[in-house]
PDB file of N, CA and C in Angstrom:
ATOM      1  N   UNK E   1     204.192-129.812 154.716  1.00 64.00           N
ATOM      2  CA  UNK E   1     204.038-131.105 154.078  1.00 64.00           C
ATOM      3  C   UNK E   1     204.896-132.149 154.802  1.00 64.00           C
ATOM      4  N   UNK E   2     206.106-131.757 155.140  1.00 67.00           N
ATOM      5  CA  UNK E   2     207.003-132.689 155.816  1.00 67.00           C
ATOM      6  C   UNK E   2     206.460-133.044 157.199  1.00 67.00           C
ATOM      7  N   UNK E   3     205.819-132.080 157.846  1.00 68.00           N
ATOM      8  CA  UNK E   3     205.239-132.335 159.159  1.00 68.00           C
ATOM      9  C   UNK E   3     204.116-133.357 159.093  1.00 68.00           C
ATOM     10  N   UNK E   4     203.308-133.280 158.042  1.00 66.00           N
ATOM     11  CA  UNK E   4     202.221-134.241 157.874  1.00 66.00           C
ATOM     12  C   UNK E   4     202.765-135.646 157.637  1.00 66.00           C
ATOM     13  N   UNK E   5     203.829-135.742 156.858  1.00 67.00           N
ATOM     14  CA  UNK E   5     204.440-137.046 156.593  1.00 67.00           C
ATOM     15  C   UNK E   5     205.036-137.613 157.877  1.00 67.00           C
ATOM     16  N   UNK E   6     205.712-136.764 158.637  1.00 68.00           N
ATOM     17  CA  UNK E   6     206.317-137.210 159.890  1.00 68.00           C
ATOM     18  C   UNK E   6     205.244-137.647 160.886  1.00 68.00           C
ATOM     19  N   UNK E   7     204.143-136.922 160.935  1.00 69.00           N
ATOM     20  CA  UNK E   7     203.056-137.288 161.842  1.00 69.00           C
ATOM     21  C   UNK E   7     202.442-138.618 161.440  1.00 69.00           C
ATOM     22  N   UNK E   8     202.248-138.811 160.145  1.00 70.00           N
ATOM     23  CA  UNK E   8     201.713-140.084 159.650  1.00 70.00           C
ATOM     24  C   UNK E   8     202.638-141.239 159.978  1.00 70.00           C
ATOM     25  N   UNK E   9     203.935-141.029 159.821  1.00 70.00           N
ATOM     26  CA  UNK E   9     204.913-142.073 160.139  1.00 70.00           C
ATOM     27  C   UNK E   9     204.908-142.352 161.644  1.00 70.00           C
ATOM     28  N   UNK E  10     204.777-141.315 162.448  1.00 71.00           N
ATOM     29  CA  UNK E  10     204.737-141.489 163.898  1.00 71.00           C
ATOM     30  C   UNK E  10     203.518-142.283 164.338  1.00 71.00           C
ATOM     31  N   UNK E  11     202.384-142.044 163.700  1.00 67.00           N
ATOM     32  CA  UNK E  11     201.164-142.784 164.027  1.00 67.00           C
ATOM     33  C   UNK E  11     201.326-144.249 163.652  1.00 67.00           C
ATOM     34  N   UNK E  12     201.965-144.514 162.510  1.00 69.00           N
ATOM     35  CA  UNK E  12     202.184-145.903 162.088  1.00 69.00           C
ATOM     36  C   UNK E  12     203.073-146.638 163.081  1.00 69.00           C
ATOM     37  N   UNK E  13     204.129-145.982 163.526  1.00 67.00           N
ATOM     38  CA  UNK E  13     205.033-146.611 164.490  1.00 67.00           C
ATOM     39  C   UNK E  13     204.307-146.858 165.809  1.00 67.00           C
ATOM     40  N   UNK E  14     203.526-145.881 166.257  1.00 63.00           N
ATOM     41  CA  UNK E  14     202.794-146.033 167.514  1.00 63.00           C
ATOM     42  C   UNK E  14     201.754-147.142 167.407  1.00 63.00           C
ATOM     43  N   UNK E  15     201.112-147.266 166.249  1.00 61.00           N
ATOM     44  CA  UNK E  15     200.117-148.317 166.053  1.00 61.00           C
ATOM     45  C   UNK E  15     200.778-149.688 166.081  1.00 61.00           C
ATOM     46  N   UNK E  16     201.958-149.789 165.490  1.00 65.00           N
ATOM     47  CA  UNK E  16     202.661-151.075 165.493  1.00 65.00           C
ATOM     48  C   UNK E  16     203.067-151.461 166.910  1.00 65.00           C
ATOM     49  N   UNK E  17     203.419-150.520 167.699  1.00 62.00           N
ATOM     50  CA  UNK E  17     203.822-150.815 169.069  1.00 62.00           C
ATOM     51  C   UNK E  17     202.625-151.032 169.990  1.00 62.00           C
ATOM     52  N   UNK E  18     201.433-150.668 169.536  1.00 67.00           N
ATOM     53  CA  UNK E  18     200.246-150.815 170.357  1.00 67.00           C
ATOM     54  C   UNK E  18     200.048-149.650 171.312  1.00 67.00           C
ATOM     55  N   UNK E  19     200.920-148.679 171.223  1.00 63.00           N
ATOM     56  CA  UNK E  19     200.842-147.528 172.114  1.00 63.00           C
ATOM     57  C   UNK E  19     199.593-146.708 171.839  1.00 63.00           C
ATOM     58  N   UNK E  20     199.290-146.548 170.565  1.00 61.00           N
ATOM     59  CA  UNK E  20     198.121-145.749 170.194  1.00 61.00           C
ATOM     60  C   UNK E  20     196.839-146.415 170.692  1.00 61.00           C
ATOM     61  N   UNK E  21     196.772-147.738 170.600  1.00 66.00           N
ATOM     62  CA  UNK E  21     195.582-148.455 171.061  1.00 66.00           C
ATOM     63  C   UNK E  21     195.388-148.278 172.567  1.00 66.00           C
ATOM     64  N   UNK E  22     196.475-148.318 173.298  1.00 68.00           N
ATOM     65  CA  UNK E  22     196.386-148.150 174.752  1.00 68.00           C
ATOM     66  C   UNK E  22     195.927-146.740 175.103  1.00 68.00           C
ATOM     67  N   UNK E  23     196.506-145.751 174.439  1.00 67.00           N
ATOM     68  CA  UNK E  23     196.150-144.355 174.716  1.00 67.00           C
ATOM     69  C   UNK E  23     194.700-144.087 174.341  1.00 67.00           C
ATOM     70  N   UNK E  24     194.279-144.563 173.163  1.00 68.00           N
ATOM     71  CA  UNK E  24     192.895-144.344 172.744  1.00 68.00           C
ATOM     72  C   UNK E  24     191.916-145.087 173.652  1.00 68.00           C
ATOM     73  N   UNK E  25     192.278-146.269 174.100  1.00 71.00           N
ATOM     74  CA  UNK E  25     191.419-147.016 175.022  1.00 71.00           C
ATOM     75  C   UNK E  25     191.248-146.294 176.346  1.00 71.00           C
ATOM     76  N   UNK E  26     192.336-145.711 176.844  1.00 69.00           N
ATOM     77  CA  UNK E  26     192.265-144.965 178.099  1.00 69.00           C
ATOM     78  C   UNK E  26     191.364-143.752 177.952  1.00 69.00           C
ATOM     79  N   UNK E  27     191.562-142.992 176.868  1.00 69.00           N
ATOM     80  CA  UNK E  27     190.757-141.784 176.693  1.00 69.00           C
ATOM     81  C   UNK E  27     189.305-142.112 176.406  1.00 69.00           C
ATOM     82  N   UNK E  28     189.055-143.260 175.768  1.00 72.00           N
ATOM     83  CA  UNK E  28     187.674-143.637 175.486  1.00 72.00           C
ATOM     84  C   UNK E  28     186.944-143.951 176.788  1.00 72.00           C
ATOM     85  N   UNK E  29     187.557-144.739 177.655  1.00 71.00           N
ATOM     86  CA  UNK E  29     186.899-145.072 178.920  1.00 71.00           C
ATOM     87  C   UNK E  29     186.782-143.842 179.814  1.00 71.00           C
ATOM     88  N   UNK E  30     187.793-143.008 179.811  1.00 72.00           N
ATOM     89  CA  UNK E  30     187.758-141.774 180.593  1.00 72.00           C
ATOM     90  C   UNK E  30     186.691-140.832 180.052  1.00 72.00           C
ATOM     91  N   UNK E  31     186.550-140.783 178.729  1.00 72.00           N
ATOM     92  CA  UNK E  31     185.549-139.921 178.096  1.00 72.00           C
ATOM     93  C   UNK E  31     184.133-140.346 178.440  1.00 72.00           C
ATOM     94  N   UNK E  32     183.896-141.664 178.478  1.00 74.00           N
ATOM     95  CA  UNK E  32     182.562-142.169 178.813  1.00 74.00           C
ATOM     96  C   UNK E  32     182.218-141.817 180.256  1.00 74.00           C
ATOM     97  N   UNK E  33     183.183-141.991 181.152  1.00 75.00           N
ATOM     98  CA  UNK E  33     182.948-141.654 182.559  1.00 75.00           C
ATOM     99  C   UNK E  33     182.698-140.159 182.720  1.00 75.00           C
ATOM    100  N   UNK E  34     183.456-139.354 181.994  1.00 74.00           N
ATOM    101  CA  UNK E  34     183.295-137.906 182.072  1.00 74.00           C
ATOM    102  C   UNK E  34     181.930-137.481 181.548  1.00 74.00           C
ATOM    103  N   UNK E  35     181.479-138.121 180.473  1.00 76.00           N
ATOM    104  CA  UNK E  35     180.169-137.803 179.909  1.00 76.00           C
ATOM    105  C   UNK E  35     179.055-138.171 180.891  1.00 76.00           C
ATOM    106  N   UNK E  36     179.182-139.316 181.551  1.00 78.00           N
ATOM    107  CA  UNK E  36     178.178-139.731 182.530  1.00 78.00           C
ATOM    108  C   UNK E  36     178.146-138.764 183.710  1.00 78.00           C
ATOM    109  N   UNK E  37     179.310-138.342 184.172  1.00 80.00           N
ATOM    110  CA  UNK E  37     179.364-137.378 185.275  1.00 80.00           C
ATOM    111  C   UNK E  37     178.748-136.048 184.875  1.00 80.00           C
ATOM    112  N   UNK E  38     178.989-135.640 183.643  1.00 81.00           N
ATOM    113  CA  UNK E  38     178.450-134.367 183.163  1.00 81.00           C
ATOM    114  C   UNK E  38     176.924-134.419 183.126  1.00 81.00           C
ATOM    115  N   UNK E  39     176.379-135.513 182.603  1.00 82.00           N
ATOM    116  CA  UNK E  39     174.924-135.629 182.531  1.00 82.00           C
ATOM    117  C   UNK E  39     174.317-135.706 183.931  1.00 82.00           C
ATOM    118  N   UNK E  40     174.970-136.418 184.831  1.00 83.00           N
ATOM    119  CA  UNK E  40     174.489-136.499 186.204  1.00 83.00           C
ATOM    120  C   UNK E  40     174.525-135.151 186.894  1.00 83.00           C
ATOM    121  N   UNK E  41     175.576-134.391 186.636  1.00 84.00           N
ATOM    122  CA  UNK E  41     175.700-133.062 187.236  1.00 84.00           C
ATOM    123  C   UNK E  41     174.601-132.137 186.731  1.00 84.00           C
ATOM    124  N   UNK E  42     174.263-132.240 185.457  1.00 88.00           N
ATOM    125  CA  UNK E  42     173.197-131.404 184.894  1.00 88.00           C
ATOM    126  C   UNK E  42     171.865-131.734 185.565  1.00 88.00           C
ATOM    127  N   UNK E  43     171.584-133.025 185.749  1.00 89.00           N
ATOM    128  CA  UNK E  43     170.329-133.433 186.396  1.00 89.00           C
ATOM    129  C   UNK E  43     170.280-132.928 187.835  1.00 89.00           C
ATOM    130  N   UNK E  44     171.392-133.031 188.543  1.00 90.00           N
ATOM    131  CA  UNK E  44     171.445-132.561 189.932  1.00 90.00           C
ATOM    132  C   UNK E  44     171.237-131.052 190.002  1.00 90.00           C
ATOM    133  N   UNK E  45     171.874-130.302 189.109  1.00 91.00           N
ATOM    134  CA  UNK E  45     171.718-128.845 189.117  1.00 91.00           C
ATOM    135  C   UNK E  45     170.289-128.427 188.797  1.00 91.00           C
ATOM    136  N   UNK E  46     169.646-129.117 187.864  1.00 93.00           N
ATOM    137  CA  UNK E  46     168.253-128.801 187.536  1.00 93.00           C
ATOM    138  C   UNK E  46     167.355-129.085 188.745  1.00 93.00           C
ATOM    139  N   UNK E  47     167.612-130.191 189.434  1.00 92.00           N
ATOM    140  CA  UNK E  47     166.837-130.522 190.631  1.00 92.00           C
ATOM    141  C   UNK E  47     167.016-129.498 191.731  1.00 92.00           C
ATOM    142  N   UNK E  48     168.263-129.067 191.946  1.00 94.00           N
ATOM    143  CA  UNK E  48     168.520-128.047 192.968  1.00 94.00           C
ATOM    144  C   UNK E  48     167.846-126.724 192.619  1.00 94.00           C
ATOM    145  N   UNK E  49     167.837-126.374 191.345  1.00 94.00           N
ATOM    146  CA  UNK E  49     167.181-125.133 190.928  1.00 94.00           C
ATOM    147  C   UNK E  49     165.676-125.210 191.178  1.00 94.00           C
ATOM    148  N   UNK E  50     165.080-126.367 190.907  1.00 94.00           N
ATOM    149  CA  UNK E  50     163.644-126.526 191.127  1.00 94.00           C
ATOM    150  C   UNK E  50     163.303-126.451 192.613  1.00 94.00           C
ATOM    151  N   UNK E  51     164.105-127.101 193.441  1.00 94.00           N
ATOM    152  CA  UNK E  51     163.871-127.062 194.892  1.00 94.00           C
ATOM    153  C   UNK E  51     164.054-125.643 195.421  1.00 94.00           C
ATOM    154  N   UNK E  52     165.077-124.951 194.960  1.00 92.00           N
ATOM    155  CA  UNK E  52     165.313-123.575 195.390  1.00 92.00           C
ATOM    156  C   UNK E  52     164.175-122.654 195.002  1.00 92.00           C
ATOM    157  N   UNK E  53     163.634-122.875 193.822  1.00 92.00           N
ATOM    158  CA  UNK E  53     162.516-122.044 193.374  1.00 92.00           C
ATOM    159  C   UNK E  53     161.272-122.288 194.236  1.00 92.00           C
ATOM    160  N   UNK E  54     161.045-123.552 194.596  1.00 92.00           N
ATOM    161  CA  UNK E  54     159.904-123.866 195.456  1.00 92.00           C
ATOM    162  C   UNK E  54     160.061-123.226 196.831  1.00 92.00           C
ATOM    163  N   UNK E  55     161.258-123.316 197.387  1.00 91.00           N
ATOM    164  CA  UNK E  55     161.504-122.742 198.716  1.00 91.00           C
ATOM    165  C   UNK E  55     161.351-121.229 198.677  1.00 91.00           C
ATOM    166  N   UNK E  56     161.900-120.594 197.653  1.00 89.00           N
ATOM    167  CA  UNK E  56     161.745-119.142 197.543  1.00 89.00           C
ATOM    168  C   UNK E  56     160.290-118.755 197.330  1.00 89.00           C
ATOM    169  N   UNK E  57     159.531-119.588 196.645  1.00 86.00           N
ATOM    170  CA  UNK E  57     158.112-119.320 196.431  1.00 86.00           C
ATOM    171  C   UNK E  57     157.324-119.329 197.731  1.00 86.00           C
ATOM    172  N   UNK E  58     157.781-120.089 198.703  1.00 86.00           N
ATOM    173  CA  UNK E  58     157.095-120.128 199.999  1.00 86.00           C
ATOM    174  C   UNK E  58     157.279-118.832 200.777  1.00 86.00           C
ATOM    175  N   UNK E  59     158.390-118.163 200.586  1.00 85.00           N
ATOM    176  CA  UNK E  59     158.712-116.970 201.363  1.00 85.00           C
ATOM    177  C   UNK E  59     158.388-115.660 200.649  1.00 85.00           C
ATOM    178  N   UNK E  60     157.988-115.717 199.417  1.00 81.00           N
ATOM    179  CA  UNK E  60     157.659-114.481 198.690  1.00 81.00           C
ATOM    180  C   UNK E  60     156.284-113.986 199.106  1.00 81.00           C
ATOM    181  N   UNK E  61     156.166-112.663 199.164  1.00 72.00           N
ATOM    182  CA  UNK E  61     154.878-112.060 199.492  1.00 72.00           C
ATOM    183  C   UNK E  61     154.085-111.895 198.215  1.00 72.00           C
ATOM    184  N   UNK E  62     152.809-112.106 198.317  1.00 69.00           N
ATOM    185  CA  UNK E  62     151.940-111.910 197.164  1.00 69.00           C
ATOM    186  C   UNK E  62     151.338-110.514 197.237  1.00 69.00           C
ATOM    187  N   UNK E  63     151.202-109.889 196.088  1.00 64.00           N
ATOM    188  CA  UNK E  63     150.534-108.589 196.033  1.00 64.00           C
ATOM    189  C   UNK E  63     149.034-108.789 196.244  1.00 64.00           C
ATOM    190  N   UNK E  64     148.349-107.701 196.599  1.00 61.00           N
ATOM    191  CA  UNK E  64     146.904-107.798 196.789  1.00 61.00           C
ATOM    192  C   UNK E  64     146.211-108.152 195.483  1.00 61.00           C
ATOM    193  N   UNK E  65     146.745-107.680 194.362  1.00 62.00           N
ATOM    194  CA  UNK E  65     146.123-107.993 193.077  1.00 62.00           C
ATOM    195  C   UNK E  65     146.233-109.483 192.780  1.00 62.00           C
ATOM    196  N   UNK E  66     147.340-110.113 193.182  1.00 58.00           N
ATOM    197  CA  UNK E  66     147.486-111.547 192.968  1.00 58.00           C
ATOM    198  C   UNK E  66     146.486-112.326 193.815  1.00 58.00           C
ATOM    199  N   UNK E  67     146.265-111.872 195.040  1.00 61.00           N
ATOM    200  CA  UNK E  67     145.337-112.564 195.935  1.00 61.00           C
ATOM    201  C   UNK E  67     143.910-112.404 195.423  1.00 61.00           C
ATOM    202  N   UNK E  68     143.569-111.228 194.921  1.00 61.00           N
ATOM    203  CA  UNK E  68     142.221-110.992 194.421  1.00 61.00           C
ATOM    204  C   UNK E  68     141.971-111.755 193.130  1.00 61.00           C
ATOM    205  N   UNK E  69     142.968-111.858 192.271  1.00 61.00           N
ATOM    206  CA  UNK E  69     142.786-112.531 190.985  1.00 61.00           C
ATOM    207  C   UNK E  69     142.852-114.051 191.110  1.00 61.00           C
ATOM    208  N   UNK E  70     143.580-114.550 192.081  1.00 61.00           N
ATOM    209  CA  UNK E  70     143.731-115.993 192.261  1.00 61.00           C
ATOM    210  C   UNK E  70     143.143-116.406 193.606  1.00 61.00           C
ATOM    211  N   UNK E  71     141.890-116.797 193.615  1.00 56.00           N
ATOM    212  CA  UNK E  71     141.265-117.148 194.903  1.00 56.00           C
ATOM    213  C   UNK E  71     141.820-118.443 195.452  1.00 56.00           C
TER     214      UNK E  71
END
């Protein structure tokens, strides 16, 4: 209980000094950039997987049954 009171008092002091606003502003902008990078990385990885699958498809041998069934 005392820890919760001390934490609440610490947040009030930090808010009065503007320290909390600065820290939250930094993490907010950093978080947005990190989220954009994450989404971009996912798109790039999906694209690389698709290209790799196409390239591997060019080098795979087809069975005779595949050739007969798919003219």
